[in-house]
PDB file of C-alpha atoms in Angstrom:
ATOM      1  CA  UNK A   1       0.114   0.068  -0.051  1.00  0.00           C
ATOM      2  CA  UNK A   2       2.911   2.388   0.717  1.00  0.00           C
ATOM      3  CA  UNK A   3       4.566   1.741  -2.472  1.00  0.00           C
ATOM      4  CA  UNK A   4       1.071   2.409  -4.229  1.00  0.00           C
ATOM      5  CA  UNK A   5       0.643   5.528  -2.197  1.00  0.00           C
ATOM      6  CA  UNK A   6       4.005   6.832  -3.208  1.00  0.00           C
ATOM      7  CA  UNK A   7       3.430   5.941  -6.819  1.00  0.00           C
ATOM      8  CA  UNK A   8      -0.054   7.789  -6.914  1.00  0.00           C
ATOM      9  CA  UNK A   9       1.846  10.866  -5.277  1.00  0.00           C
ATOM     10  CA  UNK A  10       4.412  10.864  -7.809  1.00  0.00           C
ATOM     11  CA  UNK A  11       2.048  10.229 -10.767  1.00  0.00           C
ATOM     12  CA  UNK A  12      -0.835  12.498 -10.166  1.00  0.00           C
ATOM     13  CA  UNK A  13      -0.316  14.079 -13.604  1.00  0.00           C
ATOM     14  CA  UNK A  14      -0.962  10.692 -15.168  1.00  0.00           C
ATOM     15  CA  UNK A  15      -4.052  10.334 -13.068  1.00  0.00           C
ATOM     16  CA  UNK A  16      -5.331  13.588 -14.096  1.00  0.00           C
ATOM     17  CA  UNK A  17      -4.682  12.810 -17.664  1.00  0.00           C
ATOM     18  CA  UNK A  18      -6.722   9.641 -17.486  1.00  0.00           C
ATOM     19  CA  UNK A  19      -9.316  11.593 -15.852  1.00  0.00           C
ATOM     20  CA  UNK A  20      -9.397  14.296 -18.441  1.00  0.00           C
ATOM     21  CA  UNK A  21      -9.391  11.918 -21.364  1.00  0.00           C
ATOM     22  CA  UNK A  22     -12.231   9.812 -19.917  1.00  0.00           C
ATOM     23  CA  UNK A  23     -14.304  13.208 -20.328  1.00  0.00           C
ATOM     24  CA  UNK A  24     -13.074  13.682 -23.711  1.00  0.00           C
ATOM     25  CA  UNK A  25     -14.124  10.128 -24.817  1.00  0.00           C
ATOM     26  CA  UNK A  26     -17.606  10.611 -23.025  1.00  0.00           C
ATOM     27  CA  UNK A  27     -18.172  14.017 -24.681  1.00  0.00           C
ATOM     28  CA  UNK A  28     -17.207  12.798 -28.222  1.00  0.00           C
ATOM     29  CA  UNK A  29     -19.118   9.662 -27.898  1.00  0.00           C
ATOM     30  CA  UNK A  30     -22.478  11.277 -27.015  1.00  0.00           C
ATOM     31  CA  UNK A  31     -21.806  14.183 -29.512  1.00  0.00           C
ATOM     32  CA  UNK A  32     -20.984  12.020 -32.698  1.00  0.00           C
ATOM     33  CA  UNK A  33     -24.121   9.633 -31.843  1.00  0.00           C
ATOM     34  CA  UNK A  34     -26.973  10.497 -34.183  1.00  0.00           C
ATOM     35  CA  UNK A  35     -29.795  11.472 -31.824  1.00  0.00           C
ATOM     36  CA  UNK A  36     -31.873  13.617 -34.360  1.00  0.00           C
ATOM     37  CA  UNK A  37     -35.557  12.640 -34.303  1.00  0.00           C
ATOM     38  CA  UNK A  38     -35.032  10.200 -31.453  1.00  0.00           C
ATOM     39  CA  UNK A  39     -38.111   9.232 -29.693  1.00  0.00           C
ATOM     40  CA  UNK A  40     -36.077   8.789 -26.450  1.00  0.00           C
ATOM     41  CA  UNK A  41     -36.582  11.921 -24.385  1.00  0.00           C
ATOM     42  CA  UNK A  42     -33.045  11.247 -22.948  1.00  0.00           C
ATOM     43  CA  UNK A  43     -31.638  12.532 -26.314  1.00  0.00           C
ATOM     44  CA  UNK A  44     -33.029  15.997 -25.876  1.00  0.00           C
ATOM     45  CA  UNK A  45     -30.893  16.615 -22.666  1.00  0.00           C
ATOM     46  CA  UNK A  46     -27.680  14.846 -23.546  1.00  0.00           C
ATOM     47  CA  UNK A  47     -26.123  18.023 -24.789  1.00  0.00           C
ATOM     48  CA  UNK A  48     -25.907  19.190 -21.198  1.00  0.00           C
ATOM     49  CA  UNK A  49     -23.748  16.154 -20.411  1.00  0.00           C
ATOM     50  CA  UNK A  50     -21.583  16.932 -23.398  1.00  0.00           C
ATOM     51  CA  UNK A  51     -21.010  20.333 -22.183  1.00  0.00           C
ATOM     52  CA  UNK A  52     -20.117  19.142 -18.747  1.00  0.00           C
ATOM     53  CA  UNK A  53     -17.397  16.621 -20.349  1.00  0.00           C
ATOM     54  CA  UNK A  54     -15.968  19.130 -22.689  1.00  0.00           C
ATOM     55  CA  UNK A  55     -15.469  21.772 -20.076  1.00  0.00           C
ATOM     56  CA  UNK A  56     -14.293  19.702 -17.357  1.00  0.00           C
ATOM     57  CA  UNK A  57     -11.748  18.016 -19.417  1.00  0.00           C
ATOM     58  CA  UNK A  58      -9.585  21.050 -19.995  1.00  0.00           C
ATOM     59  CA  UNK A  59      -9.746  21.762 -16.126  1.00  0.00           C
ATOM     60  CA  UNK A  60      -8.282  18.340 -15.516  1.00  0.00           C
ATOM     61  CA  UNK A  61      -5.458  19.165 -17.984  1.00  0.00           C
ATOM     62  CA  UNK A  62      -5.047  22.284 -15.946  1.00  0.00           C
ATOM     63  CA  UNK A  63      -4.900  20.079 -12.849  1.00  0.00           C
ATOM     64  CA  UNK A  64      -2.298  17.893 -14.715  1.00  0.00           C
ATOM     65  CA  UNK A  65      -0.215  20.958 -15.339  1.00  0.00           C
ATOM     66  CA  UNK A  66      -0.395  22.034 -11.631  1.00  0.00           C
ATOM     67  CA  UNK A  67       0.705  18.711 -10.588  1.00  0.00           C
ATOM     68  CA  UNK A  68       3.699  18.659 -12.841  1.00  0.00           C
ATOM     69  CA  UNK A  69       4.678  22.208 -11.629  1.00  0.00           C
ATOM     70  CA  UNK A  70       3.864  21.204  -8.085  1.00  0.00           C
ATOM     71  CA  UNK A  71       1.368  23.839  -7.635  1.00  0.00           C
ATOM     72  CA  UNK A  72      -1.369  23.534  -4.898  1.00  0.00           C
ATOM     73  CA  UNK A  73      -4.156  25.461  -6.719  1.00  0.00           C
ATOM     74  CA  UNK A  74      -4.857  26.412 -10.252  1.00  0.00           C
ATOM     75  CA  UNK A  75      -7.686  28.949 -10.526  1.00  0.00           C
ATOM     76  CA  UNK A  76      -8.408  28.612 -14.224  1.00  0.00           C
ATOM     77  CA  UNK A  77      -8.862  24.905 -13.624  1.00  0.00           C
ATOM     78  CA  UNK A  78     -11.150  25.674 -10.605  1.00  0.00           C
ATOM     79  CA  UNK A  79     -13.287  28.033 -12.614  1.00  0.00           C
ATOM     80  CA  UNK A  80     -13.672  25.759 -15.336  1.00  0.00           C
ATOM     81  CA  UNK A  81     -14.547  22.581 -12.994  1.00  0.00           C
ATOM     82  CA  UNK A  82     -17.083  24.748 -11.076  1.00  0.00           C
ATOM     83  CA  UNK A  83     -18.551  25.882 -14.515  1.00  0.00           C
ATOM     84  CA  UNK A  84     -18.713  22.249 -15.684  1.00  0.00           C
ATOM     85  CA  UNK A  85     -20.699  21.341 -12.446  1.00  0.00           C
ATOM     86  CA  UNK A  86     -23.468  23.751 -13.448  1.00  0.00           C
ATOM     87  CA  UNK A  87     -24.225  21.618 -16.479  1.00  0.00           C
ATOM     88  CA  UNK A  88     -23.999  18.460 -14.690  1.00  0.00           C
ATOM     89  CA  UNK A  89     -26.293  19.694 -12.283  1.00  0.00           C
ATOM     90  CA  UNK A  90     -28.913  20.790 -14.784  1.00  0.00           C
ATOM     91  CA  UNK A  91     -28.506  17.456 -16.656  1.00  0.00           C
ATOM     92  CA  UNK A  92     -29.395  15.703 -13.592  1.00  0.00           C
ATOM     93  CA  UNK A  93     -32.310  17.786 -12.755  1.00  0.00           C
ATOM     94  CA  UNK A  94     -33.674  17.272 -16.207  1.00  0.00           C
ATOM     95  CA  UNK A  95     -32.878  13.693 -16.127  1.00  0.00           C
ATOM     96  CA  UNK A  96     -34.668  12.939 -12.941  1.00  0.00           C
ATOM     97  CA  UNK A  97     -37.498  15.290 -14.163  1.00  0.00           C
ATOM     98  CA  UNK A  98     -38.145  12.807 -17.058  1.00  0.00           C
ATOM     99  CA  UNK A  99     -39.629  10.287 -14.564  1.00  0.00           C
ATOM    100  CA  UNK A 100     -39.982  12.545 -11.352  1.00  0.00           C
ATOM    101  CA  UNK A 101     -41.063  16.104 -11.311  1.00  0.00           C
ATOM    102  CA  UNK A 102     -39.190  17.166  -8.231  1.00  0.00           C
ATOM    103  CA  UNK A 103     -36.910  20.406  -8.541  1.00  0.00           C
ATOM    104  CA  UNK A 104     -37.785  23.760 -10.036  1.00  0.00           C
ATOM    105  CA  UNK A 105     -35.541  25.239 -12.703  1.00  0.00           C
ATOM    106  CA  UNK A 106     -34.818  28.097 -10.292  1.00  0.00           C
ATOM    107  CA  UNK A 107     -32.931  25.890  -7.837  1.00  0.00           C
ATOM    108  CA  UNK A 108     -29.481  26.062  -9.368  1.00  0.00           C
ATOM    109  CA  UNK A 109     -29.576  29.999  -9.815  1.00  0.00           C
ATOM    110  CA  UNK A 110     -30.567  30.133  -6.065  1.00  0.00           C
ATOM    111  CA  UNK A 111     -27.750  27.862  -5.161  1.00  0.00           C
ATOM    112  CA  UNK A 112     -25.190  29.704  -7.216  1.00  0.00           C
ATOM    113  CA  UNK A 113     -26.147  32.880  -5.699  1.00  0.00           C
ATOM    114  CA  UNK A 114     -25.962  31.441  -2.139  1.00  0.00           C
ATOM    115  CA  UNK A 115     -22.418  30.056  -2.842  1.00  0.00           C
ATOM    116  CA  UNK A 116     -21.222  33.207  -4.269  1.00  0.00           C
ATOM    117  CA  UNK A 117     -22.479  35.383  -1.306  1.00  0.00           C
ATOM    118  CA  UNK A 118     -21.113  32.845   1.186  1.00  0.00           C
ATOM    119  CA  UNK A 119     -17.831  32.708  -0.377  1.00  0.00           C
ATOM    120  CA  UNK A 120     -17.355  36.540  -0.570  1.00  0.00           C
ATOM    121  CA  UNK A 121     -18.379  36.829   3.136  1.00  0.00           C
ATOM    122  CA  UNK A 122     -16.042  34.026   4.100  1.00  0.00           C
ATOM    123  CA  UNK A 123     -12.834  35.896   3.568  1.00  0.00           C
ATOM    124  CA  UNK A 124     -11.369  33.247   1.521  1.00  0.00           C
ATOM    125  CA  UNK A 125     -13.318  33.138  -1.746  1.00  0.00           C
ATOM    126  CA  UNK A 126     -11.640  30.305  -3.635  1.00  0.00           C
ATOM    127  CA  UNK A 127     -11.200  27.844  -0.869  1.00  0.00           C
ATOM    128  CA  UNK A 128     -14.752  28.391   0.288  1.00  0.00           C
ATOM    129  CA  UNK A 129     -16.237  28.318  -3.191  1.00  0.00           C
ATOM    130  CA  UNK A 130     -14.607  25.236  -3.992  1.00  0.00           C
ATOM    131  CA  UNK A 131     -15.971  23.464  -0.887  1.00  0.00           C
ATOM    132  CA  UNK A 132     -19.475  24.828  -1.310  1.00  0.00           C
ATOM    133  CA  UNK A 133     -19.732  24.212  -4.968  1.00  0.00           C
ATOM    134  CA  UNK A 134     -18.951  20.514  -4.242  1.00  0.00           C
ATOM    135  CA  UNK A 135     -21.407  20.326  -1.457  1.00  0.00           C
ATOM    136  CA  UNK A 136     -24.259  22.009  -3.011  1.00  0.00           C
ATOM    137  CA  UNK A 137     -23.854  21.564  -6.812  1.00  0.00           C
ATOM    138  CA  UNK A 138     -21.644  18.652  -7.508  1.00  0.00           C
ATOM    139  CA  UNK A 139     -22.962  16.313  -4.895  1.00  0.00           C
ATOM    140  CA  UNK A 140     -26.703  16.771  -5.635  1.00  0.00           C
ATOM    141  CA  UNK A 141     -25.776  16.721  -9.428  1.00  0.00           C
ATOM    142  CA  UNK A 142     -24.340  13.291  -9.004  1.00  0.00           C
ATOM    143  CA  UNK A 143     -27.013  11.981  -6.953  1.00  0.00           C
ATOM    144  CA  UNK A 144     -29.713  13.202  -9.462  1.00  0.00           C
ATOM    145  CA  UNK A 145     -27.800  11.822 -12.483  1.00  0.00           C
ATOM    146  CA  UNK A 146     -27.061   8.342 -10.792  1.00  0.00           C
ATOM    147  CA  UNK A 147     -30.893   8.013  -9.542  1.00  0.00           C
ATOM    148  CA  UNK A 148     -31.906   9.547 -12.973  1.00  0.00           C
ATOM    149  CA  UNK A 149     -30.301   6.847 -15.025  1.00  0.00           C
ATOM    150  CA  UNK A 150     -31.689   4.135 -13.013  1.00  0.00           C
ATOM    151  CA  UNK A 151     -35.317   5.564 -12.956  1.00  0.00           C
ATOM    152  CA  UNK A 152     -35.182   6.342 -16.658  1.00  0.00           C
ATOM    153  CA  UNK A 153     -34.354   2.729 -17.566  1.00  0.00           C
ATOM    154  CA  UNK A 154     -37.091   1.544 -15.128  1.00  0.00           C
ATOM    155  CA  UNK A 155     -39.503   3.848 -16.889  1.00  0.00           C
ATOM    156  CA  UNK A 156     -38.512   2.413 -20.301  1.00  0.00           C
ATOM    157  CA  UNK A 157     -38.010  -1.095 -19.288  1.00  0.00           C
ATOM    158  CA  UNK A 158     -40.429  -2.469 -21.792  1.00  0.00           C
ATOM    159  CA  UNK A 159     -38.494  -0.913 -24.654  1.00  0.00           C
ATOM    160  CA  UNK A 160     -35.001  -1.225 -23.402  1.00  0.00           C
ATOM    161  CA  UNK A 161     -34.970  -4.603 -21.749  1.00  0.00           C
ATOM    162  CA  UNK A 162     -34.778  -6.429 -25.260  1.00  0.00           C
ATOM    163  CA  UNK A 163     -31.604  -4.150 -26.038  1.00  0.00           C
ATOM    164  CA  UNK A 164     -29.857  -5.586 -23.062  1.00  0.00           C
ATOM    165  CA  UNK A 165     -28.579  -2.158 -21.706  1.00  0.00           C
ATOM    166  CA  UNK A 166     -29.808  -2.611 -18.197  1.00  0.00           C
ATOM    167  CA  UNK A 167     -26.163  -2.916 -16.963  1.00  0.00           C
ATOM    168  CA  UNK A 168     -25.046   0.340 -18.704  1.00  0.00           C
ATOM    169  CA  UNK A 169     -27.817   2.398 -17.092  1.00  0.00           C
ATOM    170  CA  UNK A 170     -27.400   0.683 -13.719  1.00  0.00           C
ATOM    171  CA  UNK A 171     -23.419   1.011 -13.819  1.00  0.00           C
ATOM    172  CA  UNK A 172     -23.877   4.590 -14.886  1.00  0.00           C
ATOM    173  CA  UNK A 173     -26.230   5.214 -11.937  1.00  0.00           C
ATOM    174  CA  UNK A 174     -23.692   3.426  -9.510  1.00  0.00           C
ATOM    175  CA  UNK A 175     -20.597   5.268 -10.717  1.00  0.00           C
ATOM    176  CA  UNK A 176     -22.263   8.624 -10.560  1.00  0.00           C
ATOM    177  CA  UNK A 177     -23.589   8.032  -7.271  1.00  0.00           C
ATOM    178  CA  UNK A 178     -20.124   7.196  -5.857  1.00  0.00           C
ATOM    179  CA  UNK A 179     -18.635  10.002  -7.781  1.00  0.00           C
ATOM    180  CA  UNK A 180     -20.892  12.444  -6.030  1.00  0.00           C
ATOM    181  CA  UNK A 181     -19.151  11.598  -2.765  1.00  0.00           C
ATOM    182  CA  UNK A 182     -15.531  11.336  -4.101  1.00  0.00           C
ATOM    183  CA  UNK A 183     -15.935  14.656  -6.112  1.00  0.00           C
ATOM    184  CA  UNK A 184     -18.696  16.409  -4.188  1.00  0.00           C
ATOM    185  CA  UNK A 185     -17.922  15.692  -0.672  1.00  0.00           C
ATOM    186  CA  UNK A 186     -14.303  15.062  -0.314  1.00  0.00           C
ATOM    187  CA  UNK A 187     -13.123  18.598  -1.267  1.00  0.00           C
ATOM    188  CA  UNK A 188     -10.355  20.875  -0.319  1.00  0.00           C
ATOM    189  CA  UNK A 189      -9.748  21.424   3.480  1.00  0.00           C
ATOM    190  CA  UNK A 190     -11.636  24.367   4.926  1.00  0.00           C
ATOM    191  CA  UNK A 191     -12.316  25.909   8.321  1.00  0.00           C
ATOM    192  CA  UNK A 192     -15.791  24.673   8.648  1.00  0.00           C
ATOM    193  CA  UNK A 193     -17.522  21.240   8.954  1.00  0.00           C
ATOM    194  CA  UNK A 194     -17.357  18.763   7.417  1.00  0.00           C
ATOM    195  CA  UNK A 195     -14.587  20.167   5.336  1.00  0.00           C
ATOM    196  CA  UNK A 196     -12.188  20.558   8.279  1.00  0.00           C
ATOM    197  CA  UNK A 197     -12.554  16.823   9.020  1.00  0.00           C
ATOM    198  CA  UNK A 198     -13.216  15.242   5.705  1.00  0.00           C
ATOM    199  CA  UNK A 199     -11.249  16.518   2.787  1.00  0.00           C
ATOM    200  CA  UNK A 200      -8.620  15.546   0.331  1.00  0.00           C
ATOM    201  CA  UNK A 201      -5.915  15.632   2.794  1.00  0.00           C
ATOM    202  CA  UNK A 202      -7.586  13.554   5.536  1.00  0.00           C
ATOM    203  CA  UNK A 203      -8.965  11.181   2.953  1.00  0.00           C
ATOM    204  CA  UNK A 204      -5.545  10.397   1.559  1.00  0.00           C
ATOM    205  CA  UNK A 205      -4.038  10.034   5.206  1.00  0.00           C
ATOM    206  CA  UNK A 206      -6.917   7.662   6.193  1.00  0.00           C
ATOM    207  CA  UNK A 207      -7.436   5.435   3.063  1.00  0.00           C
ATOM    208  CA  UNK A 208      -3.751   5.926   1.960  1.00  0.00           C
ATOM    209  CA  UNK A 209      -4.716   6.679  -1.702  1.00  0.00           C
ATOM    210  CA  UNK A 210      -5.421  10.041  -3.126  1.00  0.00           C
ATOM    211  CA  UNK A 211      -9.212  10.596  -3.869  1.00  0.00           C
ATOM    212  CA  UNK A 212      -8.314  11.463  -7.460  1.00  0.00           C
ATOM    213  CA  UNK A 213      -7.770   7.767  -7.916  1.00  0.00           C
ATOM    214  CA  UNK A 214     -11.343   6.945  -6.954  1.00  0.00           C
ATOM    215  CA  UNK A 215     -12.686   9.952  -9.090  1.00  0.00           C
ATOM    216  CA  UNK A 216     -10.920   8.702 -12.020  1.00  0.00           C
ATOM    217  CA  UNK A 217     -12.224   5.072 -11.602  1.00  0.00           C
ATOM    218  CA  UNK A 218     -15.629   6.412 -11.403  1.00  0.00           C
ATOM    219  CA  UNK A 219     -15.230   8.594 -14.472  1.00  0.00           C
ATOM    220  CA  UNK A 220     -13.848   5.447 -16.558  1.00  0.00           C
ATOM    221  CA  UNK A 221     -16.614   3.428 -15.433  1.00  0.00           C
ATOM    222  CA  UNK A 222     -19.279   6.185 -16.137  1.00  0.00           C
ATOM    223  CA  UNK A 223     -17.852   6.678 -19.905  1.00  0.00           C
ATOM    224  CA  UNK A 224     -17.999   2.861 -20.481  1.00  0.00           C
ATOM    225  CA  UNK A 225     -21.507   2.801 -19.342  1.00  0.00           C
ATOM    226  CA  UNK A 226     -22.647   5.736 -21.236  1.00  0.00           C
ATOM    227  CA  UNK A 227     -20.914   4.729 -24.555  1.00  0.00           C
ATOM    228  CA  UNK A 228     -22.778   1.360 -23.843  1.00  0.00           C
ATOM    229  CA  UNK A 229     -26.310   2.767 -23.263  1.00  0.00           C
ATOM    230  CA  UNK A 230     -25.732   4.875 -26.610  1.00  0.00           C
ATOM    231  CA  UNK A 231     -26.636   1.850 -28.478  1.00  0.00           C
ATOM    232  CA  UNK A 232     -30.362   2.332 -27.907  1.00  0.00           C
ATOM    233  CA  UNK A 233     -29.998   5.162 -30.634  1.00  0.00           C
ATOM    234  CA  UNK A 234     -28.109   2.956 -32.840  1.00  0.00           C
ATOM    235  CA  UNK A 235     -31.072   0.465 -32.536  1.00  0.00           C
ATOM    236  CA  UNK A 236     -33.608   3.112 -32.986  1.00  0.00           C
ATOM    237  CA  UNK A 237     -31.784   4.541 -36.004  1.00  0.00           C
ATOM    238  CA  UNK A 238     -31.744   1.022 -37.635  1.00  0.00           C
ATOM    239  CA  UNK A 239     -35.281   0.488 -36.983  1.00  0.00           C
ATOM    240  CA  UNK A 240     -36.382   3.624 -38.492  1.00  0.00           C
ATOM    241  CA  UNK A 241     -34.405   2.719 -41.592  1.00  0.00           C
ATOM    242  CA  UNK A 242     -35.837  -0.670 -41.920  1.00  0.00           C
ATOM    243  CA  UNK A 243     -39.432   0.843 -41.400  1.00  0.00           C
ATOM    244  CA  UNK A 244     -38.544   3.173 -44.242  1.00  0.00           C
ATOM    245  CA  UNK A 245     -37.495   0.531 -46.514  1.00  0.00           C
ATOM    246  CA  UNK A 246     -40.660  -1.624 -46.034  1.00  0.00           C
TER     247      UNK A 246
END
């Protein structure tokens, strides 16, 4: 474990590279998939997940550069990461809304205003914003996406079951739920609870592995699952062509 810990600490740049590439693959896979005129309502909101992936990827490459330069913070990367979370939150809200009408469209603007005001008043804007964005944007976003994928499959089970994509929807749900903890709750160390108790430093000390490892694993599994579930659009397109020819 000590050797693995030392390897992780000395190769964070590689971890961030893999993390960023996972988002690139996820975004490209969704983007190039033909979804026009799809009957699946999921197709209408996937652009938000593409935006999340394409904005988050450069942030990870910034983090990779910071790791190489041994910098503790990188403001451009943090800004891009926070911006990407907004798209993930909205994707989660809409995905969950396909089966459960729970949250208003105004919830995200209210959260953003609250985070900005709280961060300004804290006296340490960037650290506080980093933590609060994780708690109130990234964490609920991951939970909504995770539950949303599972509930969407259940709502479309009659159509999707013959396509054998259940495992992809469920693994996407599981990975996003786990991701919500590793990326939303385990944040930078702050002066308030629970960030002063549970943070990237304390997690690494207790577990013996940087939290970035778990984030990367979640990202890779999520990307694999999403690429797998995209086969529903290939099936749909094939069926449309066959019907047009008959």
